[in-house]
XYZ file of C-alpha atoms in Angstrom:
542
model
C 137.553 97.744 87.228
C 139.960 98.912 90.063
C 139.389 102.041 91.789
C 141.444 105.013 93.091
C 140.977 107.316 96.046
C 137.842 109.112 94.424
C 135.745 105.967 94.867
C 134.243 103.403 92.465
C 131.038 104.692 90.857
C 129.993 106.659 94.072
C 127.839 109.667 93.580
C 129.742 112.921 93.383
C 129.087 115.993 95.531
C 126.812 118.651 94.066
C 128.664 121.532 92.596
C 127.798 125.186 93.277
C 125.074 126.285 90.892
C 125.124 130.024 91.470
C 127.000 132.714 89.563
C 126.675 134.202 86.072
C 126.784 132.271 82.843
C 130.546 132.909 82.443
C 131.566 131.607 86.013
C 129.141 128.909 87.067
C 130.029 125.242 86.684
C 126.631 124.326 84.909
C 125.087 125.887 81.936
C 121.431 126.176 83.287
C 122.432 127.449 86.715
C 120.316 126.946 89.854
C 116.880 126.854 88.182
C 115.654 129.871 90.249
C 116.764 128.214 93.412
C 114.995 124.914 92.774
C 118.268 123.071 91.976
C 119.977 124.268 95.194
C 116.797 123.267 97.154
C 116.750 119.715 95.587
C 120.387 119.344 96.285
C 119.892 120.118 100.039
C 117.067 117.611 100.007
C 119.519 114.875 98.614
C 118.441 115.021 94.863
C 121.137 116.107 92.255
C 120.785 116.210 88.586
C 123.989 116.374 86.300
C 124.118 116.264 82.518
C 126.462 116.941 79.766
C 126.788 116.663 76.066
C 130.063 115.955 74.323
C 130.278 116.760 70.677
C 132.939 115.456 68.506
C 134.147 116.351 65.044
C 136.940 113.963 64.094
C 138.453 112.838 60.865
C 141.195 110.838 59.193
C 143.560 113.496 57.780
C 145.886 110.937 56.246
C 146.221 107.153 55.824
C 143.459 104.785 57.158
C 141.018 103.246 55.123
C 139.577 106.519 53.757
C 140.040 110.312 54.459
C 136.801 111.590 55.836
C 135.367 113.564 58.669
C 132.480 112.589 60.975
C 130.295 114.245 63.623
C 129.276 112.344 66.596
C 127.843 113.274 70.008
C 127.196 111.888 73.300
C 124.659 112.684 76.085
C 125.392 111.659 79.649
C 122.644 112.226 82.375
C 123.150 111.402 86.094
C 120.451 111.430 88.875
C 122.121 111.194 92.363
C 120.057 110.583 95.280
C 121.306 110.833 98.958
C 118.882 108.894 101.006
C 120.280 110.295 104.247
C 119.258 113.717 103.421
C 115.935 112.598 101.639
C 114.616 109.951 104.017
C 117.149 109.803 106.963
C 118.608 106.383 105.798
C 122.232 106.730 106.830
C 124.880 106.129 104.143
C 122.523 104.992 101.386
C 122.699 106.584 97.978
C 121.599 105.783 94.475
C 123.154 106.751 91.123
C 121.114 106.402 87.852
C 123.074 107.100 84.672
C 121.255 107.304 81.188
C 123.379 107.899 78.134
C 122.947 107.900 74.310
C 125.080 108.517 71.240
C 124.409 110.181 68.025
C 126.150 110.476 64.681
C 129.020 108.555 63.136
C 132.343 107.382 64.692
C 135.525 106.957 62.597
C 137.122 103.691 63.816
C 136.255 101.921 60.576
C 137.510 104.925 58.505
C 140.733 104.995 60.229
C 141.161 101.079 59.781
C 141.363 100.415 63.662
C 139.259 98.317 66.173
C 139.884 100.551 69.147
C 137.771 103.928 68.768
C 139.910 107.052 68.474
C 137.083 108.730 70.429
C 135.567 106.308 72.994
C 132.608 108.595 73.710
C 131.534 108.345 70.092
C 130.651 104.582 70.463
C 129.285 104.413 74.024
C 126.987 102.961 75.352
C 126.106 101.002 72.149
C 127.881 101.722 68.857
C 124.950 100.775 66.544
C 122.237 102.483 68.367
C 121.103 105.998 69.203
C 118.636 104.957 72.090
C 118.811 106.419 75.520
C 120.051 103.496 77.770
C 120.324 103.104 81.521
C 123.871 101.916 82.016
C 123.911 102.392 85.844
C 121.253 101.894 88.537
C 123.683 101.618 91.365
C 122.994 101.556 95.092
C 125.868 102.287 97.531
C 125.770 101.822 101.392
C 128.321 103.109 103.696
C 128.550 100.417 106.396
C 131.156 102.545 108.317
C 133.974 104.750 107.409
C 136.119 101.930 106.203
C 133.445 99.671 104.393
C 131.187 100.556 101.502
C 128.736 97.944 99.826
C 127.397 98.537 96.327
C 124.928 96.558 94.243
C 122.753 97.175 91.120
C 123.381 97.578 87.489
C 126.842 99.308 86.911
C 129.178 100.180 84.024
C 132.734 99.474 84.518
C 134.173 102.445 82.425
C 134.872 104.404 85.539
C 136.605 101.516 87.353
C 140.205 102.470 86.692
C 140.066 106.160 87.576
C 143.757 106.944 86.792
C 143.895 110.697 87.604
C 145.743 111.529 84.361
C 144.207 108.998 81.865
C 140.499 108.347 82.431
C 137.475 110.494 82.476
C 135.207 108.420 79.900
C 136.890 110.369 76.991
C 135.225 113.771 77.796
C 137.688 116.361 78.860
C 140.930 114.379 78.734
C 142.323 111.755 76.472
C 139.802 110.447 73.720
C 141.487 107.218 72.534
C 140.011 104.068 74.117
C 143.660 102.665 74.499
C 144.566 105.359 76.907
C 141.163 105.940 78.713
C 140.745 102.344 79.935
C 142.470 99.014 80.428
C 141.462 97.526 77.169
C 142.556 93.933 77.781
C 139.480 93.461 80.128
C 137.257 93.228 77.027
C 135.065 90.990 77.254
C 136.135 89.573 80.620
C 134.749 92.477 82.407
C 131.367 93.299 80.825
C 130.788 97.035 79.940
C 127.367 97.255 81.854
C 125.776 94.486 83.782
C 124.293 93.595 87.185
C 126.696 93.049 90.086
C 127.563 93.639 93.693
C 130.696 94.470 95.536
C 132.545 95.926 98.500
C 135.073 98.781 98.941
C 137.591 98.669 101.905
C 139.197 102.002 102.754
C 141.978 103.110 105.038
C 141.926 106.763 106.351
C 139.154 107.453 103.790
C 141.037 106.259 100.801
C 139.978 102.980 99.090
C 142.513 100.251 99.624
C 140.908 97.221 97.979
C 137.736 96.381 95.928
C 136.048 93.197 94.999
C 133.146 92.873 92.561
C 130.855 89.910 91.662
C 129.414 90.678 88.253
C 126.960 88.853 85.863
C 129.255 87.236 83.355
C 127.421 88.579 80.366
C 127.189 92.254 79.094
C 123.438 93.518 79.530
C 123.868 97.154 78.449
C 120.618 97.262 76.683
C 118.520 95.242 79.179
C 117.698 95.212 82.857
C 119.777 91.930 83.038
C 117.702 89.918 85.265
C 116.828 87.394 82.581
C 120.413 86.820 81.752
C 121.811 86.886 85.355
C 124.479 84.277 85.748
C 123.084 82.415 82.746
C 126.602 82.322 81.101
C 128.877 82.464 84.217
C 130.063 85.080 86.753
C 132.767 87.574 86.511
C 135.036 88.284 89.557
C 136.967 91.438 89.659
C 139.540 92.479 92.330
C 141.842 95.426 92.820
C 144.326 96.705 95.396
C 145.562 100.332 95.557
C 149.015 101.070 96.867
C 149.783 104.615 97.513
C 153.487 105.970 97.295
C 155.155 109.174 98.107
C 157.989 110.156 95.677
C 159.522 113.497 96.372
C 156.672 114.309 98.582
C 154.352 113.870 95.815
C 151.343 111.378 95.721
C 151.577 108.229 93.579
C 148.841 105.659 93.117
C 149.552 102.077 91.956
C 146.626 99.717 91.352
C 146.943 96.068 90.604
C 143.889 94.519 89.308
C 142.668 91.178 87.969
C 139.451 89.551 86.756
C 138.137 86.156 85.874
C 134.926 85.181 83.895
C 133.646 81.617 84.221
C 131.422 82.016 81.125
C 131.719 80.100 77.851
C 133.063 82.160 74.868
C 132.489 81.137 71.247
C 132.913 84.518 69.525
C 134.269 87.985 70.100
C 131.032 90.047 70.055
C 130.332 93.657 69.622
C 131.354 96.030 72.517
C 131.422 99.818 72.480
C 135.137 99.621 73.502
C 136.219 97.676 70.385
C 134.561 97.941 67.027
C 134.440 94.497 65.354
C 131.951 92.286 63.441
C 131.024 89.156 65.445
C 134.233 86.973 65.082
C 133.756 83.206 65.636
C 136.219 81.606 68.048
C 136.976 78.073 69.212
C 134.678 77.538 72.230
C 136.571 78.420 75.424
C 135.403 77.912 78.842
C 136.630 80.965 80.733
C 138.476 84.182 80.412
C 140.976 86.303 82.529
C 142.851 89.610 82.549
C 145.584 91.086 84.808
C 146.585 94.749 84.707
C 148.625 97.518 86.502
C 147.580 101.176 86.481
C 149.874 103.692 88.018
C 150.147 107.603 88.337
C 152.752 109.801 89.922
C 152.166 113.464 90.544
C 154.996 115.828 89.641
C 152.995 118.821 90.602
C 150.158 119.045 93.155
C 147.697 121.649 94.238
C 148.293 122.284 97.931
C 144.496 122.771 98.495
C 143.457 119.706 96.482
C 145.816 116.723 96.526
C 144.067 115.004 93.619
C 144.513 118.012 91.362
C 147.873 118.586 89.441
C 149.768 116.985 86.771
C 152.278 113.978 86.362
C 153.047 110.763 84.717
C 150.866 107.734 84.134
C 151.090 104.285 82.711
C 149.075 101.094 82.305
C 150.084 97.445 81.308
C 147.846 94.426 80.978
C 147.630 90.846 79.562
C 144.587 88.752 78.861
C 143.697 85.414 77.615
C 144.113 85.696 73.826
C 141.455 83.036 73.054
C 138.669 85.319 74.449
C 139.967 88.853 74.358
C 140.359 90.814 71.151
C 143.386 92.612 72.945
C 145.870 90.011 74.145
C 148.088 92.631 75.919
C 148.400 96.373 75.896
C 150.346 99.440 77.440
C 150.084 103.087 77.510
C 152.149 105.843 79.214
C 152.449 109.531 79.228
C 152.223 112.781 81.031
C 149.243 115.071 81.619
C 146.693 116.591 84.104
C 145.826 120.075 85.111
C 147.268 122.885 83.088
C 150.465 124.388 84.458
C 149.685 127.600 82.771
C 149.029 130.406 85.288
C 145.513 131.511 85.341
C 144.159 128.257 83.413
C 143.118 126.358 86.412
C 140.276 124.647 84.556
C 142.228 123.425 81.631
C 143.594 119.869 81.032
C 146.371 118.563 78.856
C 148.132 115.461 77.996
C 150.680 113.657 75.841
C 150.134 109.765 75.736
C 151.587 106.701 74.010
C 149.683 103.434 73.470
C 150.242 100.007 72.274
C 147.894 97.038 71.810
C 148.620 93.586 70.690
C 145.554 91.884 68.805
C 144.697 88.221 69.409
C 145.642 85.677 66.904
C 141.967 84.634 66.760
C 140.841 87.265 64.472
C 141.695 85.434 61.349
C 140.828 86.833 57.805
C 137.242 87.932 58.592
C 138.268 90.861 60.882
C 141.405 91.687 58.874
C 139.532 91.912 55.677
C 136.801 94.085 57.345
C 139.121 96.484 59.097
C 142.697 96.061 57.413
C 144.264 95.395 60.756
C 147.637 93.799 61.480
C 149.082 92.088 64.590
C 149.455 95.206 66.574
C 148.728 98.898 66.752
C 150.632 101.660 68.364
C 150.242 105.483 68.486
C 150.471 108.778 70.136
C 147.734 111.267 71.248
C 148.217 114.949 72.219
C 145.285 117.111 73.501
C 144.685 120.341 75.270
C 141.220 120.821 76.852
C 140.624 124.646 77.007
C 137.766 125.901 79.390
C 136.053 128.717 77.696
C 133.868 128.840 80.874
C 133.690 126.163 83.606
C 130.868 124.509 81.836
C 131.915 124.887 78.111
C 135.228 123.354 77.131
C 136.967 122.849 73.709
C 139.579 120.248 73.042
C 141.911 120.085 70.078
C 143.132 116.571 69.897
C 145.812 114.945 67.597
C 146.241 111.271 67.265
C 148.967 109.571 65.099
C 147.954 105.807 64.835
C 150.558 103.420 63.373
C 149.417 99.874 62.366
C 151.639 96.882 62.191
C 154.189 97.652 59.528
C 154.784 93.953 58.724
C 151.180 93.753 57.624
C 151.637 96.577 55.156
C 154.963 95.133 54.030
C 153.428 91.748 53.371
C 150.730 93.384 51.227
C 153.195 95.507 49.214
C 155.340 92.335 48.469
C 152.281 90.493 47.329
C 151.283 93.458 45.161
C 154.676 93.526 43.449
C 154.408 89.736 42.709
C 150.930 90.187 41.354
C 152.096 92.895 38.931
C 154.861 90.834 37.885
C 152.549 87.821 37.008
C 150.057 90.129 35.230
C 152.979 91.396 32.959
C 153.551 87.721 31.977
C 149.814 86.937 31.134
C 150.573 87.072 27.421
C 151.768 84.443 24.974
C 150.262 81.618 26.960
C 151.479 79.159 23.980
C 154.956 79.427 25.382
C 155.784 76.100 27.132
C 155.371 76.194 30.882
C 153.833 79.885 30.857
C 150.272 78.886 31.420
C 151.201 76.482 34.261
C 153.492 79.117 35.963
C 150.754 81.780 35.859
C 148.165 79.443 37.233
C 150.273 78.065 40.143
C 151.724 81.494 41.107
C 148.329 83.041 41.049
C 146.800 80.365 43.151
C 149.588 80.803 45.641
C 149.189 84.540 45.713
C 145.448 84.284 46.052
C 145.869 82.033 49.005
C 148.230 84.466 50.710
C 145.916 87.385 50.048
C 143.034 85.394 51.459
C 145.065 84.628 54.614
C 145.740 88.539 55.009
C 141.977 89.036 54.661
C 142.464 91.050 51.484
C 139.532 89.324 49.801
C 139.319 91.492 46.626
C 142.924 90.772 45.772
C 142.462 87.218 46.609
C 139.581 86.733 44.064
C 141.531 88.680 41.450
C 144.463 86.246 41.839
C 142.299 83.088 41.908
C 140.501 84.268 38.657
C 143.770 84.942 37.057
C 144.696 81.295 37.599
C 141.370 80.260 36.182
C 141.578 82.520 33.126
C 145.112 80.860 32.309
C 143.123 77.766 31.262
C 140.101 79.474 29.779
C 138.324 77.603 27.054
C 140.178 74.461 27.778
C 138.707 71.242 29.591
C 140.545 68.498 31.362
C 142.246 65.670 29.420
C 143.525 62.320 30.585
C 147.129 63.429 31.236
C 149.208 64.194 34.196
C 149.799 67.682 33.388
C 146.092 68.384 32.625
C 145.054 66.793 35.947
C 147.519 68.938 37.851
C 146.319 72.213 36.049
C 142.641 71.609 36.522
C 142.945 70.542 40.238
C 144.353 74.133 40.665
C 141.413 75.648 38.588
C 138.857 73.649 40.666
C 140.616 74.748 43.814
C 140.442 78.460 42.700
C 136.774 78.283 42.115
C 136.377 76.627 45.613
C 138.347 79.449 47.378
C 136.423 82.087 45.639
C 133.260 80.546 46.738
C 134.552 80.426 50.392
C 135.342 84.098 50.178
C 131.837 84.939 48.845
C 130.394 82.681 51.544
C 132.253 84.589 54.262
C 130.975 87.977 53.097
C 127.410 86.544 52.714
C 127.359 86.723 48.887
C 125.486 83.462 48.660
C 124.538 83.453 45.042
C 127.939 84.176 43.998
C 129.256 81.483 46.254
C 126.783 78.872 44.927
C 128.013 79.706 41.293
C 131.745 79.194 42.256
C 131.040 75.957 44.154
C 129.039 74.693 41.266
C 131.996 75.062 38.851
C 134.303 73.501 41.314
C 132.019 70.427 41.565
C 131.792 70.117 37.567
C 135.548 70.073 37.353
C 135.990 67.684 40.348
C 133.366 65.274 38.722
C 135.035 65.431 35.368
C 138.377 64.636 37.084
C 136.726 61.818 38.820
C 135.479 60.354 35.524
C 139.041 60.700 33.960
C 140.936 59.627 37.061
C 138.616 57.439 39.101
C 141.384 56.143 41.316
C 142.430 59.666 42.483
C 141.199 59.610 46.191
C 142.423 63.134 46.887
C 140.133 64.496 44.129
C 137.262 62.721 45.710
C 137.868 64.278 49.074
C 137.851 67.772 47.407
C 134.693 67.009 45.517
C 133.125 66.155 49.003
C 134.329 69.236 50.420
C 132.696 71.311 47.456
C 129.442 69.489 47.889
C 129.361 70.461 51.621
C 130.230 73.988 50.753
C 127.460 74.304 48.248
C 125.076 72.881 50.791
C 126.121 75.730 53.247
C 125.700 78.330 50.604
C 122.243 77.116 49.563
C 120.967 76.683 53.131
C 122.119 80.280 53.981
C 120.368 81.616 50.807
C 117.287 79.750 51.585
C 117.277 81.190 55.141
C 117.576 84.746 53.721
C 114.802 84.147 51.263
C 112.557 82.666 53.958
C 113.115 85.935 56.202
C 112.294 88.161 53.207
């Protein structure tokens, strides 16, 4: 999504393959000379496997540890060397994942280890995410076209790297507000303009829909187009390089849900239909120490800040900042280190479905600390600590409601006391509604059921108090049915809607002039129709 001085998805130069196992940069070496021969002919193969053992040590949804792995395989072809076609090259990237990620266990939507969820979080298949041609028109203009993934777009020298040898948390590795305005992997074309060999401006035209698992031609521009632009502004502070990238994107597609993406772990969340999406962000880095032989090697400060259209993006705005880069320890030239802070503000469009599934609040913030130790140039080990802090107001609300629930439970005795039954029913209904708003469905069902139990064994009578009481009981059955409907428990939902309909019909018989009750009866009938239709669909598929 914006690019820095090392290009935008361009093939890298072949590393030296010689040397013994402890010093060479690749595990398998030069293949008896064949690898160097292929490289001199313009064909370079690169591959790596990242293995991740990561767990929730405290807090979250559950304390557990999981193993995940990611394989990344690149075939780079220089057609100038291979066939004499000046400036033309091809990069093919195939990748796959294995094992289990811990985002759901940690109770977060942004993966603590991005590489554990790419290219597709629910598949182990080998997937081609890049089939990208680049053509150097001249020293200042490069054209690219094909299938490309956008994960390398913002190559901040201290906070990128696809989560392999640097920071792992998605909030630091990439500009997360770009989801889903900028698809993860899709067809597109673009141009890179350079000044003195350094990219100055980039512009991409992308298919508006993510097509990670397909070639993308059948979906090409079927749901709009995505336009992505970036401008790089270098700086010189204290004689050290700084890079400042201003980027923006607009997607003309129609959005009616927040869908699955490897960069954010969510169920499919329905949205109000929205006709376009946009995102703006800044990415900056400032070297504090530079290698005199390699200006892009060193350590320094970094920061990103972005904002997106909240009706379509799961992350409305975000920020990260920190320090890191090449190790300053003498003799540890291959090591990397970093300390980073991140913040993300979730969209208000989530509603109770996502909050129930993941226990998320309005925002999340945290800190990541890592040290990437190079045992050899091709074998590296990274201890990584993340402290992730969810929205405290979300937890405070749950604690307050829990205290109120315990207070009501303590009074669920001696229901013959005047006013006690009505108090328990009304307060339990109110608490159930609040729990439902927070997405805590189990607590909501318990509260609604407590209100129902307060009138267990009784039937409506032709009195004002009885009418008010059983309107609450009918509403509780309906709310429980709606909860079961949201979590696809259709038989249980049907049972609750049936109880609500029975009570509403009895109230209609006793109070035929009550228009409000008739409206609620109509709503319960519609709800049971939805539940029955959904259940029939499941039985048909079986």
